[in-house]
PDB file of C-alpha atoms in Angstrom:
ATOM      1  CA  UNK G   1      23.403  41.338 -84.195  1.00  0.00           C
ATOM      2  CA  UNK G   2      20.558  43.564 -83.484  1.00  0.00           C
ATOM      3  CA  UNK G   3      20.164  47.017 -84.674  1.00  0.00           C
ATOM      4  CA  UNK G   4      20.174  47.828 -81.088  1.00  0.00           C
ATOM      5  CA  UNK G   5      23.219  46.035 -80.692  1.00  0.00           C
ATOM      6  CA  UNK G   6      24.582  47.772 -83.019  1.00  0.00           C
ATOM      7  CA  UNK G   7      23.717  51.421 -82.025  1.00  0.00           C
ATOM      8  CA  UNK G   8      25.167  50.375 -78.534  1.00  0.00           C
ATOM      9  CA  UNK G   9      28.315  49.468 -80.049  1.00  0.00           C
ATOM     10  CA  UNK G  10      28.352  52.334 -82.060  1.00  0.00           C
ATOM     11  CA  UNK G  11      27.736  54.545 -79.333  1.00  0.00           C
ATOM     12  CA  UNK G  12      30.428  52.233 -76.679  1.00  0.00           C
ATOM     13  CA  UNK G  13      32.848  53.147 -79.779  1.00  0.00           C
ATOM     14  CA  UNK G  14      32.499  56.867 -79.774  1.00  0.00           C
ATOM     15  CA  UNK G  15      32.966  56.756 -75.776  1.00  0.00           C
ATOM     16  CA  UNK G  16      35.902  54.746 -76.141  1.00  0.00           C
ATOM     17  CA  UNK G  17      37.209  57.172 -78.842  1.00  0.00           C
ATOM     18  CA  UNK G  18      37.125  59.815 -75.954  1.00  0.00           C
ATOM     19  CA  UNK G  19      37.615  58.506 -72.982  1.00  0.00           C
ATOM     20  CA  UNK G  20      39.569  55.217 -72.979  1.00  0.00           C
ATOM     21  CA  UNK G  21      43.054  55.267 -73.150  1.00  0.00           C
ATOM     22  CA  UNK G  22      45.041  52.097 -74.703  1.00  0.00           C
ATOM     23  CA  UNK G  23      48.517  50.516 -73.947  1.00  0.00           C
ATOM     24  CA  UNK G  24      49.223  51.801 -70.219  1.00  0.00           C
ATOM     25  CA  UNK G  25      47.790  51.163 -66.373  1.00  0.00           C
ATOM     26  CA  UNK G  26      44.341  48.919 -65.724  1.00  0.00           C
ATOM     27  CA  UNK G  27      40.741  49.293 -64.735  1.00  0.00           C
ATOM     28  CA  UNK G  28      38.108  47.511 -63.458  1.00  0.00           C
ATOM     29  CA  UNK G  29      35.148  46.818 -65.550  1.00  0.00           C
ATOM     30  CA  UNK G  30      32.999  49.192 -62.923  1.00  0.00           C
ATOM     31  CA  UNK G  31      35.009  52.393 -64.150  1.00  0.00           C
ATOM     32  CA  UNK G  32      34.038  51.772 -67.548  1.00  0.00           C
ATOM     33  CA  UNK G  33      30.084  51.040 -67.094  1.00  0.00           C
ATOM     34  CA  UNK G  34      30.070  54.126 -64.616  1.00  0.00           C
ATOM     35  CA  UNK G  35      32.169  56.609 -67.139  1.00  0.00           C
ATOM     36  CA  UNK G  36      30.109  55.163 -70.216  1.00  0.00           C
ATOM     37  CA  UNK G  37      26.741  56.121 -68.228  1.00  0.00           C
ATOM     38  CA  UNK G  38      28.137  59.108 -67.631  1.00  0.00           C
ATOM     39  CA  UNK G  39      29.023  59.577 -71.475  1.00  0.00           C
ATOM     40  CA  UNK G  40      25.624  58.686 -72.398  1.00  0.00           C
ATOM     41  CA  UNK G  41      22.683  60.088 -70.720  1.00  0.00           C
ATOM     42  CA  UNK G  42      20.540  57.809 -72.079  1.00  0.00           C
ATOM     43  CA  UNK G  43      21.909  55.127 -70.069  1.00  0.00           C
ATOM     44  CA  UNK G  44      22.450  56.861 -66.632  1.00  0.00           C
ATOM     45  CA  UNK G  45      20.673  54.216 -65.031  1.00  0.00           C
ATOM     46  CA  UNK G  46      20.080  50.080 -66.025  1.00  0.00           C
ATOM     47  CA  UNK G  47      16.578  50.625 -65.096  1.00  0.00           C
ATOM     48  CA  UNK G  48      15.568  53.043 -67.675  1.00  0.00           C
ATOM     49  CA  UNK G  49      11.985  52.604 -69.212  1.00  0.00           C
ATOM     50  CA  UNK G  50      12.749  53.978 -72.729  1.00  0.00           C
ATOM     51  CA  UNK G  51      16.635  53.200 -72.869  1.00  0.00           C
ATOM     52  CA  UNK G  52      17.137  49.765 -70.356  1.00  0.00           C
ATOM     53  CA  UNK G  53      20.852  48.573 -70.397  1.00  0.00           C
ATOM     54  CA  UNK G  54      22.188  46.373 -67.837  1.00  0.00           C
ATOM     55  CA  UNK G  55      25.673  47.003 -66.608  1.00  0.00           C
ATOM     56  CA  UNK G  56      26.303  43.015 -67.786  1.00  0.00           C
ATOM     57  CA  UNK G  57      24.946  44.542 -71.713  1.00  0.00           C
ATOM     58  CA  UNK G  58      27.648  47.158 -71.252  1.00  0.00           C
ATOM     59  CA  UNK G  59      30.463  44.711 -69.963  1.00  0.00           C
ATOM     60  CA  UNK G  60      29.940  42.472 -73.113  1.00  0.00           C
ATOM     61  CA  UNK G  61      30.582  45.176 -75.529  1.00  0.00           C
ATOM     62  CA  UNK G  62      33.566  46.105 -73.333  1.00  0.00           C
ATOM     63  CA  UNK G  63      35.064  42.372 -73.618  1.00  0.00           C
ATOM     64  CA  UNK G  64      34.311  42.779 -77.111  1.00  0.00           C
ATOM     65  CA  UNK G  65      35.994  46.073 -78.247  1.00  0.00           C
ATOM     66  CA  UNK G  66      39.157  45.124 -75.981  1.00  0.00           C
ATOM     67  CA  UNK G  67      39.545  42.553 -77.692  1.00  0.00           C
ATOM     68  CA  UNK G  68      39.122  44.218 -81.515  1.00  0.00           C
ATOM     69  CA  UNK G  69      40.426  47.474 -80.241  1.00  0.00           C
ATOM     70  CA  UNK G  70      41.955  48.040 -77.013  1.00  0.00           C
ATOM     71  CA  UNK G  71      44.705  46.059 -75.361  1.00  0.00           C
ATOM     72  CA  UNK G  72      43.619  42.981 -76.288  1.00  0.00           C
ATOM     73  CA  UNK G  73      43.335  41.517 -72.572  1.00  0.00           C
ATOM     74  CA  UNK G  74      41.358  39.478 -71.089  1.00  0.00           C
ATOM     75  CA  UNK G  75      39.270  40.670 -68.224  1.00  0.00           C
ATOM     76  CA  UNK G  76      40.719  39.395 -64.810  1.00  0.00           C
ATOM     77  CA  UNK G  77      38.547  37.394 -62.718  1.00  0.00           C
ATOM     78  CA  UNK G  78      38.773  40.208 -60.226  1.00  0.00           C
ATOM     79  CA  UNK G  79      36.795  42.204 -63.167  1.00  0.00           C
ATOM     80  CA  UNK G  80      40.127  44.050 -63.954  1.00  0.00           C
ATOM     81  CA  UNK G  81      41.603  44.715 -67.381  1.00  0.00           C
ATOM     82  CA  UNK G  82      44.877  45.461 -68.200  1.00  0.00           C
ATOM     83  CA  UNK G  83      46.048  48.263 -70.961  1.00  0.00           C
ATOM     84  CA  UNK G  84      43.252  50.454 -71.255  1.00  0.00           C
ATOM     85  CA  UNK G  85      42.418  53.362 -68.646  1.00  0.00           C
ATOM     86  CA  UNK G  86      39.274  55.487 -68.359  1.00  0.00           C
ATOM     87  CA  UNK G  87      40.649  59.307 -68.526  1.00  0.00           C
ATOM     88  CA  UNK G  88      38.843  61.471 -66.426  1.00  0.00           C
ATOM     89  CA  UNK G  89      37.827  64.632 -69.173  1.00  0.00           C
ATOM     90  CA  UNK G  90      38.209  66.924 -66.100  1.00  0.00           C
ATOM     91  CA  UNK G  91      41.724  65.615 -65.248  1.00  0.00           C
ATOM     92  CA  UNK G  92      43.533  64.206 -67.999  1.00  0.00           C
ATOM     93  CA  UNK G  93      46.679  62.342 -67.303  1.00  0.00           C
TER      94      UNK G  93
END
């Protein structure tokens, strides 16, 4: 793994630490790359000169961590995973 890698997983990890909750409901992979953007200005958009992720970069390390550390699920074909949930830090459920 690349350092980069790495920092992006480190950095998918601390957004996951805040806003993704395990073991009830479903999301679609789309929530997370939007509220992980979000999370990290550096990444607001794919296209970024000095900090390019595609949404496909960010999808990987989300297959990854769900499997190590969130629900363990699979990703639907749909793009849908089931057990984790995105809370919204304005309105928390």
């Amino acid at each position: 793994e690349s350092d980069r890698d790495e920092l992006i997983s480190t950095e998918f990890d601390e957004f996951a630490s805040k806003r993704i909750v395990v073991k009830r409901g479903s999301c679609h992979r789309s929530d997370v790359i939007s509220a992980f953007r979000r999370f990290n200005a550096k990444y607001r958009t794919a296209d970024n000169e000095e900090y390019p992720l595609a949404d496909i970069e960010i999808e990987r390390i989300l297959r990854k961590w769900n499997r190590e550390k969130g629900s363990g699920s699979e990703m639907s074909s749909a793009g849908f995973f089931v057990g984790i949930v995105v809370e919204d830090p304005l309105n928390p459920r």
